[in-house]
PDB file of C-alpha atoms in Angstrom:
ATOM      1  CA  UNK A 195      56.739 166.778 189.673  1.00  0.00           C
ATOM      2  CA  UNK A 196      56.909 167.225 186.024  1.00  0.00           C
ATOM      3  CA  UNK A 197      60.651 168.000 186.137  1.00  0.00           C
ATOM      4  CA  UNK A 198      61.368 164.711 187.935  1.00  0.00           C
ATOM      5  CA  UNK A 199      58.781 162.814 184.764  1.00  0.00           C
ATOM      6  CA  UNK A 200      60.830 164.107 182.172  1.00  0.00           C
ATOM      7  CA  UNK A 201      64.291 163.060 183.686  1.00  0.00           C
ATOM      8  CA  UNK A 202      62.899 159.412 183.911  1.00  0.00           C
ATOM      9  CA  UNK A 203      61.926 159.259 180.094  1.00  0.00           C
ATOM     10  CA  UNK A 204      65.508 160.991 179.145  1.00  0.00           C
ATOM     11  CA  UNK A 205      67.269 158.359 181.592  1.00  0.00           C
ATOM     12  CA  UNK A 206      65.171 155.342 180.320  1.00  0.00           C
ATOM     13  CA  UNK A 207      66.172 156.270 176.493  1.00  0.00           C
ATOM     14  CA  UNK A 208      69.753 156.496 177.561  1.00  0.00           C
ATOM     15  CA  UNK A 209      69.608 152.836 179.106  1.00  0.00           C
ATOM     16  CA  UNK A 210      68.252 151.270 176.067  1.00  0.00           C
ATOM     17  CA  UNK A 211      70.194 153.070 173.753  1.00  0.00           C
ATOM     18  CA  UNK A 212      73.528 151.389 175.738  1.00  0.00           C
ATOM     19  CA  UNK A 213      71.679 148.210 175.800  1.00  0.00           C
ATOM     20  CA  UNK A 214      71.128 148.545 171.427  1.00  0.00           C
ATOM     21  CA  UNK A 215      74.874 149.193 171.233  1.00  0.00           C
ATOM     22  CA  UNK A 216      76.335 146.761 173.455  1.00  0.00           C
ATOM     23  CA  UNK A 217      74.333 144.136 171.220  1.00  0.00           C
ATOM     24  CA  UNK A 218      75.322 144.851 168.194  1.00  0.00           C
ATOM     25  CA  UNK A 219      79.114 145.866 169.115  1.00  0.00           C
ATOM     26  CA  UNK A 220      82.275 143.582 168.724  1.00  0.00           C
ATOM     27  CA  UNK A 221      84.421 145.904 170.573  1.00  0.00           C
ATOM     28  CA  UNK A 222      86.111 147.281 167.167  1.00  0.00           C
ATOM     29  CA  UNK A 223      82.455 148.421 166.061  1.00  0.00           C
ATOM     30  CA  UNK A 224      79.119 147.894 164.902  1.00  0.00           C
ATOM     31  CA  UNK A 225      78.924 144.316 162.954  1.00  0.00           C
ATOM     32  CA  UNK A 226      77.130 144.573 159.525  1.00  0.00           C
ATOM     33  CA  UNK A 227      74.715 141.855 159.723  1.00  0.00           C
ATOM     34  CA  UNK A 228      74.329 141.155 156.053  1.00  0.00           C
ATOM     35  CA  UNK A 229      71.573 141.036 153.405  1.00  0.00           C
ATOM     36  CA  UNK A 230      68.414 139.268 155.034  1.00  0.00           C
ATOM     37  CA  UNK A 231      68.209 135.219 154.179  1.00  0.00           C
ATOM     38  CA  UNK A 232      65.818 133.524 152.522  1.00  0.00           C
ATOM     39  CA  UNK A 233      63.164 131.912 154.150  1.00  0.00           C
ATOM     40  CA  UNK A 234      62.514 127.695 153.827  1.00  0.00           C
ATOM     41  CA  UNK A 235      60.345 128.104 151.480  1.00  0.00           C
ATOM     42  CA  UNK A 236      61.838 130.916 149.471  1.00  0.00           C
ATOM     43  CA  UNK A 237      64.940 128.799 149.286  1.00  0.00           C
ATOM     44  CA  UNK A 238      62.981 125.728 148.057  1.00  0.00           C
ATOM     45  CA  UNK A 239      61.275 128.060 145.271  1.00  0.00           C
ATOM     46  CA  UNK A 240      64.670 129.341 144.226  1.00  0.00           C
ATOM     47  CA  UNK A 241      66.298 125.702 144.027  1.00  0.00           C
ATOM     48  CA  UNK A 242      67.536 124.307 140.577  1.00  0.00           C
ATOM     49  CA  UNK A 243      64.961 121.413 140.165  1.00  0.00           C
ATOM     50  CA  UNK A 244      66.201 118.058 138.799  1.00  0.00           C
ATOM     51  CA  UNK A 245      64.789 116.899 135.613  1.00  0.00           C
ATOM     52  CA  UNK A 246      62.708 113.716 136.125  1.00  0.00           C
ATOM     53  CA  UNK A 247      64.059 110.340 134.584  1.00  0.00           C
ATOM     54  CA  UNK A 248      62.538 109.409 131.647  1.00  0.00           C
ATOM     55  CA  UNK A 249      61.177 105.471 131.715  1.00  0.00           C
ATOM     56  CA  UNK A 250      59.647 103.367 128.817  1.00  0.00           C
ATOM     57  CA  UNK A 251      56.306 101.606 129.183  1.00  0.00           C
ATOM     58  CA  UNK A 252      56.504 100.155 131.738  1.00  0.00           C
ATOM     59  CA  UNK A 253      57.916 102.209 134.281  1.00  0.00           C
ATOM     60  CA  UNK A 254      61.742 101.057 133.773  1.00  0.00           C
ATOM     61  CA  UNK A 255      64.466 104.240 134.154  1.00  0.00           C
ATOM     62  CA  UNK A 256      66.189 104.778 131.127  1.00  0.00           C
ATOM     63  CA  UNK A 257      69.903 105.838 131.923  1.00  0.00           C
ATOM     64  CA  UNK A 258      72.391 106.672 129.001  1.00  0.00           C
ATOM     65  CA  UNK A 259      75.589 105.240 129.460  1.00  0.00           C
ATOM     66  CA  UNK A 260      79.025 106.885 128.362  1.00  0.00           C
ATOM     67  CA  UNK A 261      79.146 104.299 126.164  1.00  0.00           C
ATOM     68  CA  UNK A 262      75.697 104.674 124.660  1.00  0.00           C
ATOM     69  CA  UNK A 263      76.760 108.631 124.618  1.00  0.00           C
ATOM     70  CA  UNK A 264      79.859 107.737 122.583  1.00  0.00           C
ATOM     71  CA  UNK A 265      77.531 105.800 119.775  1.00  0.00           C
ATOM     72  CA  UNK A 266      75.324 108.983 119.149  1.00  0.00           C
ATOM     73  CA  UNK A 267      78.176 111.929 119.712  1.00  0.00           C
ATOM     74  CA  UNK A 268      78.649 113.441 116.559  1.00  0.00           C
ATOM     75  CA  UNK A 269      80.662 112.223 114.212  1.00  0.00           C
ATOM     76  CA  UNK A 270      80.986 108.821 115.633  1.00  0.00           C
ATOM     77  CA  UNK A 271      81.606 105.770 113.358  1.00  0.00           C
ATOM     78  CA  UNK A 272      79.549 102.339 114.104  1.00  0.00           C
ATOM     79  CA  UNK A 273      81.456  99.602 116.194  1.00  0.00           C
ATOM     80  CA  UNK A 274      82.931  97.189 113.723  1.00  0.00           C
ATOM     81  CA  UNK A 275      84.382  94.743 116.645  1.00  0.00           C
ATOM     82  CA  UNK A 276      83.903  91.686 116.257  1.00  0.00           C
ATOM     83  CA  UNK A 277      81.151  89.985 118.794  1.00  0.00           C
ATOM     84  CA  UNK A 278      82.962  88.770 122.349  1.00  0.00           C
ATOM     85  CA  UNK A 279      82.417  84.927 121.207  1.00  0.00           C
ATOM     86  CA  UNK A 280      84.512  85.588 118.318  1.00  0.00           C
ATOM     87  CA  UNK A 281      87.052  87.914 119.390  1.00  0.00           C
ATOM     88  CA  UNK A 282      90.828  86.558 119.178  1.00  0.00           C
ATOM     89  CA  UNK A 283      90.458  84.093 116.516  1.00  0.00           C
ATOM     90  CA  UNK A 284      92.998  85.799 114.078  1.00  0.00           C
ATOM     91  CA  UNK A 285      95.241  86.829 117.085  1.00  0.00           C
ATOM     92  CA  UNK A 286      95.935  83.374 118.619  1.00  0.00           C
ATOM     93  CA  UNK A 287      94.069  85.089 121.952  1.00  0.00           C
ATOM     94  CA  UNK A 288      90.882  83.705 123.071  1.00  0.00           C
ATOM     95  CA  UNK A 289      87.771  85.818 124.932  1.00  0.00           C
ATOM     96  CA  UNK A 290      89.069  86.888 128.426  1.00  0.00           C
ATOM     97  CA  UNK A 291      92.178  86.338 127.799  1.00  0.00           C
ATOM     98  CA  UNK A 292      92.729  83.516 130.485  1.00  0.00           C
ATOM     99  CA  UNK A 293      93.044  80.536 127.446  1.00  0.00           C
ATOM    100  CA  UNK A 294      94.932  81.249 124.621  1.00  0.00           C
ATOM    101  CA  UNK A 295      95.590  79.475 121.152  1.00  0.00           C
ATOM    102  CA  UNK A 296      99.011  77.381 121.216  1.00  0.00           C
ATOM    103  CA  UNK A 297     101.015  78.337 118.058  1.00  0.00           C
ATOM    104  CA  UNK A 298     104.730  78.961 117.172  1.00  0.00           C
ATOM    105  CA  UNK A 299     104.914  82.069 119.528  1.00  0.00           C
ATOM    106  CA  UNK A 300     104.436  80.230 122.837  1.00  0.00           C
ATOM    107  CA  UNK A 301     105.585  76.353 122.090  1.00  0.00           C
ATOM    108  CA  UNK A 302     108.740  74.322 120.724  1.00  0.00           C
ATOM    109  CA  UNK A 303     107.841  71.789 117.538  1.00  0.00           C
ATOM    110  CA  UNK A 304     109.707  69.016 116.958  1.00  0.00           C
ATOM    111  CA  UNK A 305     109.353  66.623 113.918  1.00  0.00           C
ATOM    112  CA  UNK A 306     110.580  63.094 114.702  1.00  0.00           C
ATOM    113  CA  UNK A 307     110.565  60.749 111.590  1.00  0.00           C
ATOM    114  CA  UNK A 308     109.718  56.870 113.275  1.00  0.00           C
ATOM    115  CA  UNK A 309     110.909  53.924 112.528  1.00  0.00           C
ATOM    116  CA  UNK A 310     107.984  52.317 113.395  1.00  0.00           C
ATOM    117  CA  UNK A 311     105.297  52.455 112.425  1.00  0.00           C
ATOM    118  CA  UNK A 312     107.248  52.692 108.924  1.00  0.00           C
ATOM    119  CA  UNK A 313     106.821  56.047 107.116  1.00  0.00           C
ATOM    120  CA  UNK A 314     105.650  57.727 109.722  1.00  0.00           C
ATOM    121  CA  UNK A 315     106.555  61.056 111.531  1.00  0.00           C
ATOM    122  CA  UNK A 316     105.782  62.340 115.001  1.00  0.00           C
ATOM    123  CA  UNK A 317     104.916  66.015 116.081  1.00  0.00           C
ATOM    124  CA  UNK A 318     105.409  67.147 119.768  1.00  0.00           C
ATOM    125  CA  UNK A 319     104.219  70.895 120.794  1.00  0.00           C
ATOM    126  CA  UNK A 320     105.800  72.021 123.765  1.00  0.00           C
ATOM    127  CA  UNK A 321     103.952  74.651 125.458  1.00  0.00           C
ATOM    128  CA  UNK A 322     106.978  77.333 126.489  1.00  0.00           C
ATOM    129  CA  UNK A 323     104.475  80.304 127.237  1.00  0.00           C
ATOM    130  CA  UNK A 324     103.168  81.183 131.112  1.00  0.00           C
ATOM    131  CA  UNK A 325      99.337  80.674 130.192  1.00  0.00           C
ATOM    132  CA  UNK A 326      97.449  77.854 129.288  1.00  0.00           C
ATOM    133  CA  UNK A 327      97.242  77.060 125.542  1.00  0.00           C
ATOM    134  CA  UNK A 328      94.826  74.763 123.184  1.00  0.00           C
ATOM    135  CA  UNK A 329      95.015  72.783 120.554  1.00  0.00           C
ATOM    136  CA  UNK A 330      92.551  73.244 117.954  1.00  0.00           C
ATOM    137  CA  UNK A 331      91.844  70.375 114.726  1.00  0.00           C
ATOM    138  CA  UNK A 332      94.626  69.612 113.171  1.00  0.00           C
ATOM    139  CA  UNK A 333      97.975  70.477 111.721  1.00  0.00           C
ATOM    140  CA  UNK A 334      98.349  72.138 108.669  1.00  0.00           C
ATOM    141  CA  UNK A 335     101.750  70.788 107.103  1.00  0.00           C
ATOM    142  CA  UNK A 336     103.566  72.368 104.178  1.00  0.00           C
ATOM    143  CA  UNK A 337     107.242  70.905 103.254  1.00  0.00           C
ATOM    144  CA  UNK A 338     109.355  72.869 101.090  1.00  0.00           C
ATOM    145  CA  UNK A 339     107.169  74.702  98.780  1.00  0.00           C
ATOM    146  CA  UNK A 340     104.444  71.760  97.985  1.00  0.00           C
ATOM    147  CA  UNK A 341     100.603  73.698  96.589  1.00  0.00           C
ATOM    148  CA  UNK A 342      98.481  71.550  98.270  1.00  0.00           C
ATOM    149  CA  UNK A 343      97.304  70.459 102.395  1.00  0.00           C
ATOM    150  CA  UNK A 344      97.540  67.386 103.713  1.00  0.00           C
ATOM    151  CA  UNK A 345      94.162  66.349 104.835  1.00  0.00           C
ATOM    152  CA  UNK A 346      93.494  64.968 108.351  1.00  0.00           C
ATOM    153  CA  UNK A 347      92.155  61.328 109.359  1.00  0.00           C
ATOM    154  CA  UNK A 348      88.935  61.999 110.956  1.00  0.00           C
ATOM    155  CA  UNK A 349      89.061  58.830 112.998  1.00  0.00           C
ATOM    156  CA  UNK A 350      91.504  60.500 115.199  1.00  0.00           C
ATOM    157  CA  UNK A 351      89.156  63.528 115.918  1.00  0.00           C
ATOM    158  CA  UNK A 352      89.251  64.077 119.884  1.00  0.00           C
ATOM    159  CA  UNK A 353      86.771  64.663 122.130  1.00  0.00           C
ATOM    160  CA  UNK A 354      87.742  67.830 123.421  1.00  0.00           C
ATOM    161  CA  UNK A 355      90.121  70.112 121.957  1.00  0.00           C
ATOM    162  CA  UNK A 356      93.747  69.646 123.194  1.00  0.00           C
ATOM    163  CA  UNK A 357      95.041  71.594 125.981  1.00  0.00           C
ATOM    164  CA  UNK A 358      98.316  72.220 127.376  1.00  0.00           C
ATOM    165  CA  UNK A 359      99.336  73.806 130.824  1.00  0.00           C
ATOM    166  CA  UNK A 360     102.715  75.688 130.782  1.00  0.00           C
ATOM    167  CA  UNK A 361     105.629  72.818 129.997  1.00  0.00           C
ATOM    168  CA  UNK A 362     102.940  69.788 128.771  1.00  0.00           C
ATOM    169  CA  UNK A 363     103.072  68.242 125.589  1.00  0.00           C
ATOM    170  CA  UNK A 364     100.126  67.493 122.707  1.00  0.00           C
ATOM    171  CA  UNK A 365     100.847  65.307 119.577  1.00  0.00           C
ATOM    172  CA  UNK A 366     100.166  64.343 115.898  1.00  0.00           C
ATOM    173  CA  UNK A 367     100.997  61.765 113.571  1.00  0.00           C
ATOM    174  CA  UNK A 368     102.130  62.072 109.849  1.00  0.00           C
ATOM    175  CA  UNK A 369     102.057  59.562 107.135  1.00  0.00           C
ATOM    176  CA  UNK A 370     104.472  60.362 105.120  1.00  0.00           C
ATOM    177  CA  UNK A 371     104.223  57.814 102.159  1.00  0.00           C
ATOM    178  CA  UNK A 372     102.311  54.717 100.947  1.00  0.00           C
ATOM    179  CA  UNK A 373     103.951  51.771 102.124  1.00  0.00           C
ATOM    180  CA  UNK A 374     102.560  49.537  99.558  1.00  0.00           C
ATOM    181  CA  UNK A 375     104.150  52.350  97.042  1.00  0.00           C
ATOM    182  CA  UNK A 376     100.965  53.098  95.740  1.00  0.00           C
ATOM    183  CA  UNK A 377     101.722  57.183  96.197  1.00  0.00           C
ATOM    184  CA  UNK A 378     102.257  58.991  93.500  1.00  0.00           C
ATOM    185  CA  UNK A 379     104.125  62.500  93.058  1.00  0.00           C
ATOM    186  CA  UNK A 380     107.351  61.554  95.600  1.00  0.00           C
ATOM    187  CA  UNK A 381     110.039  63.793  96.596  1.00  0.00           C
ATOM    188  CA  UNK A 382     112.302  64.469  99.526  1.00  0.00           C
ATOM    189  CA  UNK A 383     111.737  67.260 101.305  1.00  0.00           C
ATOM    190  CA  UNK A 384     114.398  69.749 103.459  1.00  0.00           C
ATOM    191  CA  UNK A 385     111.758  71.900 105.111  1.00  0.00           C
ATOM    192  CA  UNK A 386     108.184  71.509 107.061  1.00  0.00           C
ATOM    193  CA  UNK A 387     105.960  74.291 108.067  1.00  0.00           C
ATOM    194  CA  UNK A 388     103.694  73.887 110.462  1.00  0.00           C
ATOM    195  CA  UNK A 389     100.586  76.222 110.708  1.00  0.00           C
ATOM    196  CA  UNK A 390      98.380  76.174 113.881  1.00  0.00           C
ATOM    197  CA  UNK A 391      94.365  77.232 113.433  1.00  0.00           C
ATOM    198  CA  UNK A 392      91.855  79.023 115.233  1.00  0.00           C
ATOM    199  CA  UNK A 393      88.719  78.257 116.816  1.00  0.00           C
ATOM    200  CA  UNK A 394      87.333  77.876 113.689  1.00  0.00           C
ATOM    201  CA  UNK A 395      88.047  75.872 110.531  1.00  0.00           C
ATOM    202  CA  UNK A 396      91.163  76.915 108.218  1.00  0.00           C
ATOM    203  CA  UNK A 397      91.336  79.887 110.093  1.00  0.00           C
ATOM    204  CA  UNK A 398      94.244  80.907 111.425  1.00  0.00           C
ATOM    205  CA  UNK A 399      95.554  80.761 114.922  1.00  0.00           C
ATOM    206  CA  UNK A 400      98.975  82.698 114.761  1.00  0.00           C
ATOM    207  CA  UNK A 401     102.455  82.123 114.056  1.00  0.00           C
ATOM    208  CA  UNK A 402     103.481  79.052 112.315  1.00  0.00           C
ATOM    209  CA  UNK A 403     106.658  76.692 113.177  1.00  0.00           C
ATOM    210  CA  UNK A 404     109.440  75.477 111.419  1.00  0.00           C
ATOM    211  CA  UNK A 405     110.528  72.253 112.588  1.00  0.00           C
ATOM    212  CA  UNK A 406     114.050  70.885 111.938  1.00  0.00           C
ATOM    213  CA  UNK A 407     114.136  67.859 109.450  1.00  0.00           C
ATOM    214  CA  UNK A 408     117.465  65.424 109.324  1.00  0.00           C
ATOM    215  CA  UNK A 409     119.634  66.405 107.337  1.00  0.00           C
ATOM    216  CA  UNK A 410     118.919  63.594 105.176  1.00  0.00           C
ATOM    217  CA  UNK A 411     115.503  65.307 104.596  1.00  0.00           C
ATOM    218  CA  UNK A 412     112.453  63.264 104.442  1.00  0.00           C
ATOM    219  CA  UNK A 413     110.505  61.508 101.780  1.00  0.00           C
ATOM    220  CA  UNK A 414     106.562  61.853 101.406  1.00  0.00           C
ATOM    221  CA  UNK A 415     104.133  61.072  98.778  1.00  0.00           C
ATOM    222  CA  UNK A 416     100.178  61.713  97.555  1.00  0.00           C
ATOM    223  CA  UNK A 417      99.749  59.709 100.613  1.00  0.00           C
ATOM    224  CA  UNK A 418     100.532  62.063 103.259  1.00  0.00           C
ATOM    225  CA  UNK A 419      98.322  62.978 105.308  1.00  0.00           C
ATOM    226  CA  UNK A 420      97.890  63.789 109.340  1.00  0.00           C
ATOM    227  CA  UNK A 421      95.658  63.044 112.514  1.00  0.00           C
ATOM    228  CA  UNK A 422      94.318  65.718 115.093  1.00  0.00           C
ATOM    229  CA  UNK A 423      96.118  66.884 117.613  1.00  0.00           C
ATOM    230  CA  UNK A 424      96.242  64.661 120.733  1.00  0.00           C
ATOM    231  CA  UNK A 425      96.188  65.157 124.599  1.00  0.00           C
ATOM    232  CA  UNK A 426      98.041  61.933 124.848  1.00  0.00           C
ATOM    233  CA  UNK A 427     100.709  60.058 122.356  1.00  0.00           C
ATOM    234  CA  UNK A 428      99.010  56.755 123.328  1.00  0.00           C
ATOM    235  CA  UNK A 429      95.945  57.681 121.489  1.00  0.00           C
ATOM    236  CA  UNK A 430      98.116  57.744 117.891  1.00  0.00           C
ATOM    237  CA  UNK A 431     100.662  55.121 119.129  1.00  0.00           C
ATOM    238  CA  UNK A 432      98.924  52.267 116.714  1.00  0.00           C
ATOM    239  CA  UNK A 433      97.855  54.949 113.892  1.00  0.00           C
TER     240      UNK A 433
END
């Protein structure tokens, strides 16, 4: 009887030890189950925790910007860029880029001397460029090498400023010279200038034009002077 005891303990511990293998076997061997994981919660301990965002008074989140970054790195020099409702006045290009300033870059000038009204010239700007351009004031005439500006009849101030799609026309009128002869300081000139300006006064709103005169030249006194650009020649026809 206590034969037939022990060889049912010894058989027993040779079943489970089969049973042990045959679990952790993969046929080539014994599979190394690895370091033990982390629990949940150790795992949560462990984690790299997020700095909170900082907020002012009232609860708002502060976020720096790249931008903002650039401002403080180092180093770094204080914008000096003009503000966005200013930006393109020197460059003939206004904000957005969608409008620009019409000047002798994107439009033809011609300079037709009239026959009536007497003394008189006529400036047409052709617009030549693929983007809308405007108009701004008035023309700022120079012929041949004259020191001074013609100044501009304010009853002919628009409305709006003059604008021209690709291909449409705007206009001025010049007075050359006193027809009663009461001008003073007259000469015939070979060359005219004309300067375009910016959204603002006497500034300057790109490239200038030079406008073929006839051959002739043309004659102009103290009384010259010019109107505004106009949308429409109608609106100087009886200046």
């Amino acid at each position: 009887m206590r034969l037939r005891h022990i060889r049912l303990i010894a058989a027993t511990g040779t079943a489970v030890t089969a049973l042990a293998l045959t679990a952790c076997g993969s046929g080539t061997g014994t599979d190394d189950e690895g370091a033990a994981r982390p629990t949940a919660a150790a795992a949560e301990q462990t984690a790299p925790r997020t700095p909170p965002a900082t907020g002012d008074a009232a609860g708002r989140t502060a976020a720096v910007t790249p931008a903002a970054a650039r401002t403080h790195a180092p180093g770094a020099q204080p914008s000096t860029a003009p503000p966005a409702a200013h930006a393109g006045r020197s460059t003939g290009t206004r904000t957005g880029g969608s409008v620009v300033l019409c000047n002798g870059a994107n439009t033809t000038v011609t300079a037709q001397p009239l026959a009536r009204p007497l003394d008189h010239m006529l400036l047409t700007v052709t617009n030549t460029g693929g983007k809308t351009c405007e108009l701004p004031y008035y023309p700022v005439l120079r012929f041949d090498r004259m020191q001074w500006v013609p100044q501009a009849d304010e009853s002919t101030r628009p409305q709006a400023v003059v604008t021209l799609a690709p291909g449409e026309s705007g206009y001025a009128g010049v007075l050359l010279s006193a027809a009663d002869g009461s001008g003073t300081g007259g000469r015939t000139a070979h060359k005219l200038t004309v300067a375009f300006q910016g959204l603002t006064p006497d500034s300057s709103g790109g490239p200038s034009a030079s406008p073929a005169l006839p051959a002739e030249g043309v004659y102009y006194d103290s009384a010259l002077k010019v109107t505004y650009w106009q949308q429409d020649l109608d609106a100087i026809s009886g200046w």
